[in-house]
Coordinates of C-alpha atoms in Angstrom, one line a residue:
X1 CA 1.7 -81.0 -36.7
X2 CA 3.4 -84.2 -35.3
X3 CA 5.8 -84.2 -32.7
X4 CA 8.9 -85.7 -32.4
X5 CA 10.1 -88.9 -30.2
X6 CA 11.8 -88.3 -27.2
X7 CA 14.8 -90.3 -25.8
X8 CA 17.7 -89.6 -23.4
X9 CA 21.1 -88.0 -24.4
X10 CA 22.0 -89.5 -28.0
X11 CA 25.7 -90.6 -28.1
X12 CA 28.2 -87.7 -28.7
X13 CA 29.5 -88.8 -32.0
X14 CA 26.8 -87.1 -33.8
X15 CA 25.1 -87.8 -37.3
X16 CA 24.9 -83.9 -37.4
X17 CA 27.7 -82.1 -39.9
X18 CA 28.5 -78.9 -38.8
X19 CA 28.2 -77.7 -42.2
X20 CA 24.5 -78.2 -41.8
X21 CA 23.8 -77.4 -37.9
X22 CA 25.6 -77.6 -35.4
X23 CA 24.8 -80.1 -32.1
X24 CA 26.1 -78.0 -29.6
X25 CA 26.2 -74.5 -28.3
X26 CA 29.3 -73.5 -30.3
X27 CA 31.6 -70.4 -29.4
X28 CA 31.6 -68.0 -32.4
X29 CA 30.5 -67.2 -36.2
X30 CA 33.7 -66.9 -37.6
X31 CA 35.9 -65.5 -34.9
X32 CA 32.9 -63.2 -33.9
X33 CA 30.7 -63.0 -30.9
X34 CA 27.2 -64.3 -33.0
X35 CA 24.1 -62.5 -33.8
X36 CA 20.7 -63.7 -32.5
X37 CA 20.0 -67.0 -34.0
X38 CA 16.3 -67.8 -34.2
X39 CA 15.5 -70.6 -31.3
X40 CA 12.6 -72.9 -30.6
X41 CA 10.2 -70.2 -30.2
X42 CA 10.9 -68.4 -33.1
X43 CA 10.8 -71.2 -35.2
X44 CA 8.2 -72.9 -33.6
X45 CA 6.1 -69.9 -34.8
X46 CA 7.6 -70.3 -38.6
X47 CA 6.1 -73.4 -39.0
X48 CA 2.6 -73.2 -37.1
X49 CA 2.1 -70.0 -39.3
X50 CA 3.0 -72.5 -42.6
X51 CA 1.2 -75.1 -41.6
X52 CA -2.0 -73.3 -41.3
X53 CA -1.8 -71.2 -44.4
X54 CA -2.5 -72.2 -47.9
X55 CA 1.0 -73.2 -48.9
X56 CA -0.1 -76.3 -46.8
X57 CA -1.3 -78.8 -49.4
X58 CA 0.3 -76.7 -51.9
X59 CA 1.7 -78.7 -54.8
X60 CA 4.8 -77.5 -56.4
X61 CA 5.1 -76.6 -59.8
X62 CA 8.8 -75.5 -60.1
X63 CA 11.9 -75.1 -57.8
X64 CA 14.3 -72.1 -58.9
X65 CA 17.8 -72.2 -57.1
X66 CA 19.2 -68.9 -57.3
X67 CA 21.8 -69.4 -54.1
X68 CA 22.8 -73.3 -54.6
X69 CA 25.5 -73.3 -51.8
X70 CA 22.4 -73.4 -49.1
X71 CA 21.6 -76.7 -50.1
X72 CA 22.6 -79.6 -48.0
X73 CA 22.0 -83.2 -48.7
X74 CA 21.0 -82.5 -52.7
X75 CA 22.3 -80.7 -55.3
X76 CA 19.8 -77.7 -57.5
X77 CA 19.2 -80.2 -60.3
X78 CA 18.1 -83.1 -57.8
X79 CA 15.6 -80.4 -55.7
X80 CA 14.3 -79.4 -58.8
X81 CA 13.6 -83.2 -59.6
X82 CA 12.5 -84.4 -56.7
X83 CA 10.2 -81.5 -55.3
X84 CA 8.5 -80.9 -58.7
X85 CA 4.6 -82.4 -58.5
X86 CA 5.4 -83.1 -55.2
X87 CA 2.3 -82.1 -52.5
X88 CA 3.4 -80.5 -48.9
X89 CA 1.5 -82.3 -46.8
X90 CA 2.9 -81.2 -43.0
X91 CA 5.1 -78.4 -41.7
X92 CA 6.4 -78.9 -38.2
X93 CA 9.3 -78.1 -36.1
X94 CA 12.4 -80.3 -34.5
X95 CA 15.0 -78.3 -32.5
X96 CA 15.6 -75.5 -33.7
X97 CA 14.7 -76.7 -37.7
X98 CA 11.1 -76.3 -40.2
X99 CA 10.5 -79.5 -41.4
X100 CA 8.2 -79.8 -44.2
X101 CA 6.7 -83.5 -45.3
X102 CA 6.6 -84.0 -49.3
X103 CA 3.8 -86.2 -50.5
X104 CA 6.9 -88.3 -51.5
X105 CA 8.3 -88.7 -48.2
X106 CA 11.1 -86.9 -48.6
X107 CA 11.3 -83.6 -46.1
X108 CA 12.7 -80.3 -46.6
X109 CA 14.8 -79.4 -43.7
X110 CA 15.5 -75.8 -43.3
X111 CA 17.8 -74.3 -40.6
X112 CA 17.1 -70.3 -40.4
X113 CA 20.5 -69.9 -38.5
X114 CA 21.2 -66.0 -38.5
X115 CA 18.7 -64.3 -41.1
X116 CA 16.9 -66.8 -42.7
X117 CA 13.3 -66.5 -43.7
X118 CA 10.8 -68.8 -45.4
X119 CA 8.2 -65.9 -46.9
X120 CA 4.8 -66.7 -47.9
X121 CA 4.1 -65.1 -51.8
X122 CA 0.5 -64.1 -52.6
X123 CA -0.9 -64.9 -56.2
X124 CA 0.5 -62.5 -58.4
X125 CA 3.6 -62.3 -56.6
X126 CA 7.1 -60.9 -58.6
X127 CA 8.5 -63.3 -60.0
X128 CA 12.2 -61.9 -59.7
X129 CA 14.8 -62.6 -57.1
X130 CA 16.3 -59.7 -54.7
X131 CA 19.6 -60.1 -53.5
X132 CA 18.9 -62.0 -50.5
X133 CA 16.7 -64.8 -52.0
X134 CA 18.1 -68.5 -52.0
X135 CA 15.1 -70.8 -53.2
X136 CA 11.9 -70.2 -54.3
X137 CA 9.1 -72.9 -54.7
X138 CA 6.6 -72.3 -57.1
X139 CA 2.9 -73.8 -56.6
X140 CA 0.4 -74.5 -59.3
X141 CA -2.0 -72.6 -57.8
X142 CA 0.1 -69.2 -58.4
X143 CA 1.5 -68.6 -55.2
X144 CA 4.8 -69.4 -53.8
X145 CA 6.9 -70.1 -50.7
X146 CA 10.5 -67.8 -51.3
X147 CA 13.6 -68.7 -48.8
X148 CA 15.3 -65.4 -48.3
X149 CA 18.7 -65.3 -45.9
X150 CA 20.4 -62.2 -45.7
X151 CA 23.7 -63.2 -44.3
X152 CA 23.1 -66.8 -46.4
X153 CA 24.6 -69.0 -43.6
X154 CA 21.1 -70.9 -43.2
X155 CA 20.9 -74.0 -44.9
X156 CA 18.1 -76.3 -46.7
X157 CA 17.9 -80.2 -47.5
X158 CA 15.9 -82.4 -49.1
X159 CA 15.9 -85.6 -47.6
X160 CA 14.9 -89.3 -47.7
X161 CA 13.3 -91.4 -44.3
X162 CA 16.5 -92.9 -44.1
X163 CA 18.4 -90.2 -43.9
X164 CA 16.2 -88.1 -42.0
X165 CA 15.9 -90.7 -39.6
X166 CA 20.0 -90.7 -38.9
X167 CA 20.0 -86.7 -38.6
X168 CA 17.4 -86.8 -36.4
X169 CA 19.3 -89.2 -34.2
X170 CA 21.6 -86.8 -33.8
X171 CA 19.3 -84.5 -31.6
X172 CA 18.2 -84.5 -28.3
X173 CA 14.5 -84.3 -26.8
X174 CA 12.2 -81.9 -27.4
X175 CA 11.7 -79.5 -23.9
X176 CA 7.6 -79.6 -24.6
X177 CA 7.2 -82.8 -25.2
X178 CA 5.0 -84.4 -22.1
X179 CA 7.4 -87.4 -22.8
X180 CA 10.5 -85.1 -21.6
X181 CA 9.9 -86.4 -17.9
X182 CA 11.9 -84.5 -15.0
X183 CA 14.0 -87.8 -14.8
X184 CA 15.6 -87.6 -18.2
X185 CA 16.5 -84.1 -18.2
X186 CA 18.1 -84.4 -14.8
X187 CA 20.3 -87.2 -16.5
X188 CA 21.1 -85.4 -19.9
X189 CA 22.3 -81.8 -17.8
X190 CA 23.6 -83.4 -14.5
X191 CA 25.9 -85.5 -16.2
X192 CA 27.9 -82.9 -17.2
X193 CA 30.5 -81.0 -15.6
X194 CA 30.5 -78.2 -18.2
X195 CA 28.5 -74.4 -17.0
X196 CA 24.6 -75.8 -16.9
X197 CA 24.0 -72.5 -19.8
X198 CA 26.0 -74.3 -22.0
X199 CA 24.6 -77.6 -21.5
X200 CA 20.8 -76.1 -22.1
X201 CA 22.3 -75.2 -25.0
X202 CA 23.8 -78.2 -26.3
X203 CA 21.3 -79.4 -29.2
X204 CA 21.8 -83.0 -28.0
X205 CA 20.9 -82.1 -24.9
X206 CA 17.7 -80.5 -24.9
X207 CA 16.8 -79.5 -28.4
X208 CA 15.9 -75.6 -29.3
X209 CA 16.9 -73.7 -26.8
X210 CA 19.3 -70.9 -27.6
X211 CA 21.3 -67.8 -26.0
X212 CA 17.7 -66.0 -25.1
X213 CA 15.6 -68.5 -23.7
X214 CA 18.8 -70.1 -21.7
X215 CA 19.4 -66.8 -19.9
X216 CA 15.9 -66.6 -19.0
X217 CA 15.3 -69.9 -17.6
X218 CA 18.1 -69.7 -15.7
X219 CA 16.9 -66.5 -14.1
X220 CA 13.9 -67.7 -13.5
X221 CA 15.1 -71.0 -11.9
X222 CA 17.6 -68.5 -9.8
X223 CA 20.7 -70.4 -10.7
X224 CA 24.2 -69.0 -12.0
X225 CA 24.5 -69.6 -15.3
X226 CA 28.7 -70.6 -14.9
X227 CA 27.5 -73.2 -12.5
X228 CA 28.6 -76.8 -13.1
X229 CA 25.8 -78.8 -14.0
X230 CA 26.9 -81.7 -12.2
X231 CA 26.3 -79.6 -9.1
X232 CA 22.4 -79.6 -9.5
X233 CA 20.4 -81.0 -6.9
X234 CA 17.5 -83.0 -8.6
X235 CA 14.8 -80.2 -7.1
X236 CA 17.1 -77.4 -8.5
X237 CA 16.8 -79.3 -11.8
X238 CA 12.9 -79.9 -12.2
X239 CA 12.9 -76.2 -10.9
X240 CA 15.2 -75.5 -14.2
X241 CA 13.6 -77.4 -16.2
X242 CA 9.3 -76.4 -15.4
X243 CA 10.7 -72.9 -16.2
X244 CA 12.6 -73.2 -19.0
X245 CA 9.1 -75.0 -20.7
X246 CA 7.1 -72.5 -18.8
X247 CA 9.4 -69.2 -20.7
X248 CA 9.1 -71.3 -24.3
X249 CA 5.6 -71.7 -24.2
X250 CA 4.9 -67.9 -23.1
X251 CA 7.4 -66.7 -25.9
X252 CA 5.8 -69.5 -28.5
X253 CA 3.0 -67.7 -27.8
X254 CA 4.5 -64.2 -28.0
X255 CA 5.6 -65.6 -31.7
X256 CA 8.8 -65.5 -30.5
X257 CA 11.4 -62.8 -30.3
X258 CA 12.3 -60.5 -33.1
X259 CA 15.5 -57.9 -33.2
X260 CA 16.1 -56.4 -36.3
X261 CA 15.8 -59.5 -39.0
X262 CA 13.3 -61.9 -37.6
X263 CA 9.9 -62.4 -38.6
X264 CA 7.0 -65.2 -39.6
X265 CA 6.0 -66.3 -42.9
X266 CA 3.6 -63.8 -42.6
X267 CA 6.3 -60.6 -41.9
X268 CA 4.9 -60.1 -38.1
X269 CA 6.8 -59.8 -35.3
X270 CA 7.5 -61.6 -32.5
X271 CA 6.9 -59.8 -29.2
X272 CA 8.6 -61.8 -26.6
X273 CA 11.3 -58.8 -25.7
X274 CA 9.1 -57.2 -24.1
X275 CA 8.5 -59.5 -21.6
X276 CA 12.3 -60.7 -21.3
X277 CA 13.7 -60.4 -17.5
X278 CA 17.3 -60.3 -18.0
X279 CA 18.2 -60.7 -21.8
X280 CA 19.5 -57.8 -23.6
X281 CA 18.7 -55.7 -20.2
X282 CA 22.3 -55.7 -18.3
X283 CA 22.7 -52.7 -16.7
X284 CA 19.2 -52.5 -15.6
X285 CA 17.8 -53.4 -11.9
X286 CA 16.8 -57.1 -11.6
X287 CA 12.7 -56.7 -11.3
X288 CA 13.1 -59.5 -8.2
X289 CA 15.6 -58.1 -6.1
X290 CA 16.9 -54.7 -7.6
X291 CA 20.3 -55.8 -7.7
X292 CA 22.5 -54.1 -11.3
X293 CA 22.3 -57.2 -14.0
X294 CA 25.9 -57.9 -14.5
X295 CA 26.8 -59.6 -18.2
X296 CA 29.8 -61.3 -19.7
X297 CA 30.6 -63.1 -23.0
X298 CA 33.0 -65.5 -20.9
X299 CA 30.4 -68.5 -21.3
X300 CA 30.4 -69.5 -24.9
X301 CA 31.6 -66.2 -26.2
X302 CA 27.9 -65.8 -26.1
X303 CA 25.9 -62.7 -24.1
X304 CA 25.2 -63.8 -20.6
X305 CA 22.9 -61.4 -18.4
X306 CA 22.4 -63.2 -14.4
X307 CA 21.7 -61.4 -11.3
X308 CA 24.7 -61.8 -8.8
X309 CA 22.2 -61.9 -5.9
X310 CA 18.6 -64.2 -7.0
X311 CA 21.0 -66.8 -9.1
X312 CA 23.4 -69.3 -6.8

């Protein structure tokens, strides 16, 4: 699996259509508080499981659109085209995206959002689609790789290296890259004077983290999560920034979190909950302190769980 390039905070006008992902930590689906989106871990997990099964040098035989209005960047007829006799040669992750590499050099590039799921089909799998299923590619070899999204607000697109290459602009650095030195993250979060949760969350930022792993970090560094991020000192920002790749690699290797829709390729779940300090447990005694975990939507419109004592 390759890893992406890192650089500092790309410029604000972003290559990124909202109709496709959004670059920023957003306030609402709709008018409505959001469901759990999938984040880096979660997705992380989706493509390691693809990229070590057998859909992995796959080639595919047919491409059957049954939900065209998940497709960004092509249209059913030019997937269809394009994919057919095409080999996947890589599966990997950027932000909070599956990339696949085609033999071709186009890439698929599949946001889960909400519900989405990219399920792995045995040989002899049935051949008809359930409600929920967008895409399916077809291998030669009988087996197949299905895209399912219950809620359908995922997206997929088939792109060319020119194109990919301007999307990916768009993003920011990846939080386990070695490359993603102290020094940069202090300049892409302390140049902002927005709440510091919100600017973990901003995609051009930092890419992949999300509502979960932002809460925890944050916990773990023992800073507010309304706090300007302007107001970080630099120790108080490697301190946010060792734990927030110390919770993502301890939930990437939990494969990730799962509620009630997410799971791998393979249908397993993630078991990262169980290990979560604050998120999803307001109410509950803080395990550092004891102190009630208090929790408001105010930041983002988006579940925030802090302890009012350990976080400053």
């Amino acid at each position: 699996m390759r890893s992406a390039p890192v650089r500092a905070m790309p410029p604000m006008c972003s290559s990124l259509d909202a109709s496709f992902g959004a670059t920023s930590a957003g306030a609402t689906c709709n008018g409505h508080r959001r469901p759990r989106v999938p984040e880096l871990p979660e997705v992380e997990t989706m493509a390691r499981v693809l990229h070590r099964s057998a859909v992995r040098h796959a080639t595919i035989d047919s491409v059957k659109v049954h939900r065209p209005n998940v497709l960004r960047d092509c249209t059913p007829h030019a997937l269809a085209t394009r994919a057919r006799g095409a080999t996947l040669k890589n599966f990997w992750r950027r932000a909070k995206y599956v990339i696949a590499d085609l033999s071709t050099g186009d890439r698929l590039v599949v946001s889960p959002r909400f519900t989405g799921s990219l399920d792995i089909e045995r040989e002899g799998w049935a051949r008809g689609a359930d409600d929920y299923t967008a895409i399916v590619f077809a291998f030669t070899d009988g087996t197949a790789l299905r895209y399912r999204d219950v809620r359908r607000l995922g997206t997929v697109a088939l792109m060319t290296p020119a194109r990919f290459a301007d999307w990916e602009a768009g993003l920011g650095p990846e939080p386990l890259d070695p490359a993603f030195t102290d020094a940069i993250f202090a300049a892409n979060v302390r140049s902002s004077r927005r709440a510091i949760k919100t600017v973990l969350m901003d995609q051009r930022r930092v890419a992949g983290i999300g509502n979960i792993y932002a809460n925890e970090a944050l916990w773990l560094a023992k800073i507010r999560p309304s706090r300007r991020a302007s107001t970080l000192t630099l120790a108080e920002s490697a301190r946010l920034f060792a734990e927030a790749r110390a919770i993502l690699s301890t939930a990437v290797a939990q494969g990730g979190t799962s509620f009630r829709d997410y799971r791998d390729p393979n249908g397993q779940r993630g078991g990262f909950l169980e290990l979560a300090k604050v998120y999803s447990r307001q109410g509950e005694p803080c395990v550092r302190c004891g102190t009630m975990l208090r929790s408001t939507h105010a930041i983002e419109n988006r579940i925030t769980v802090w302890c009012t004592k350990c976080q400053k």
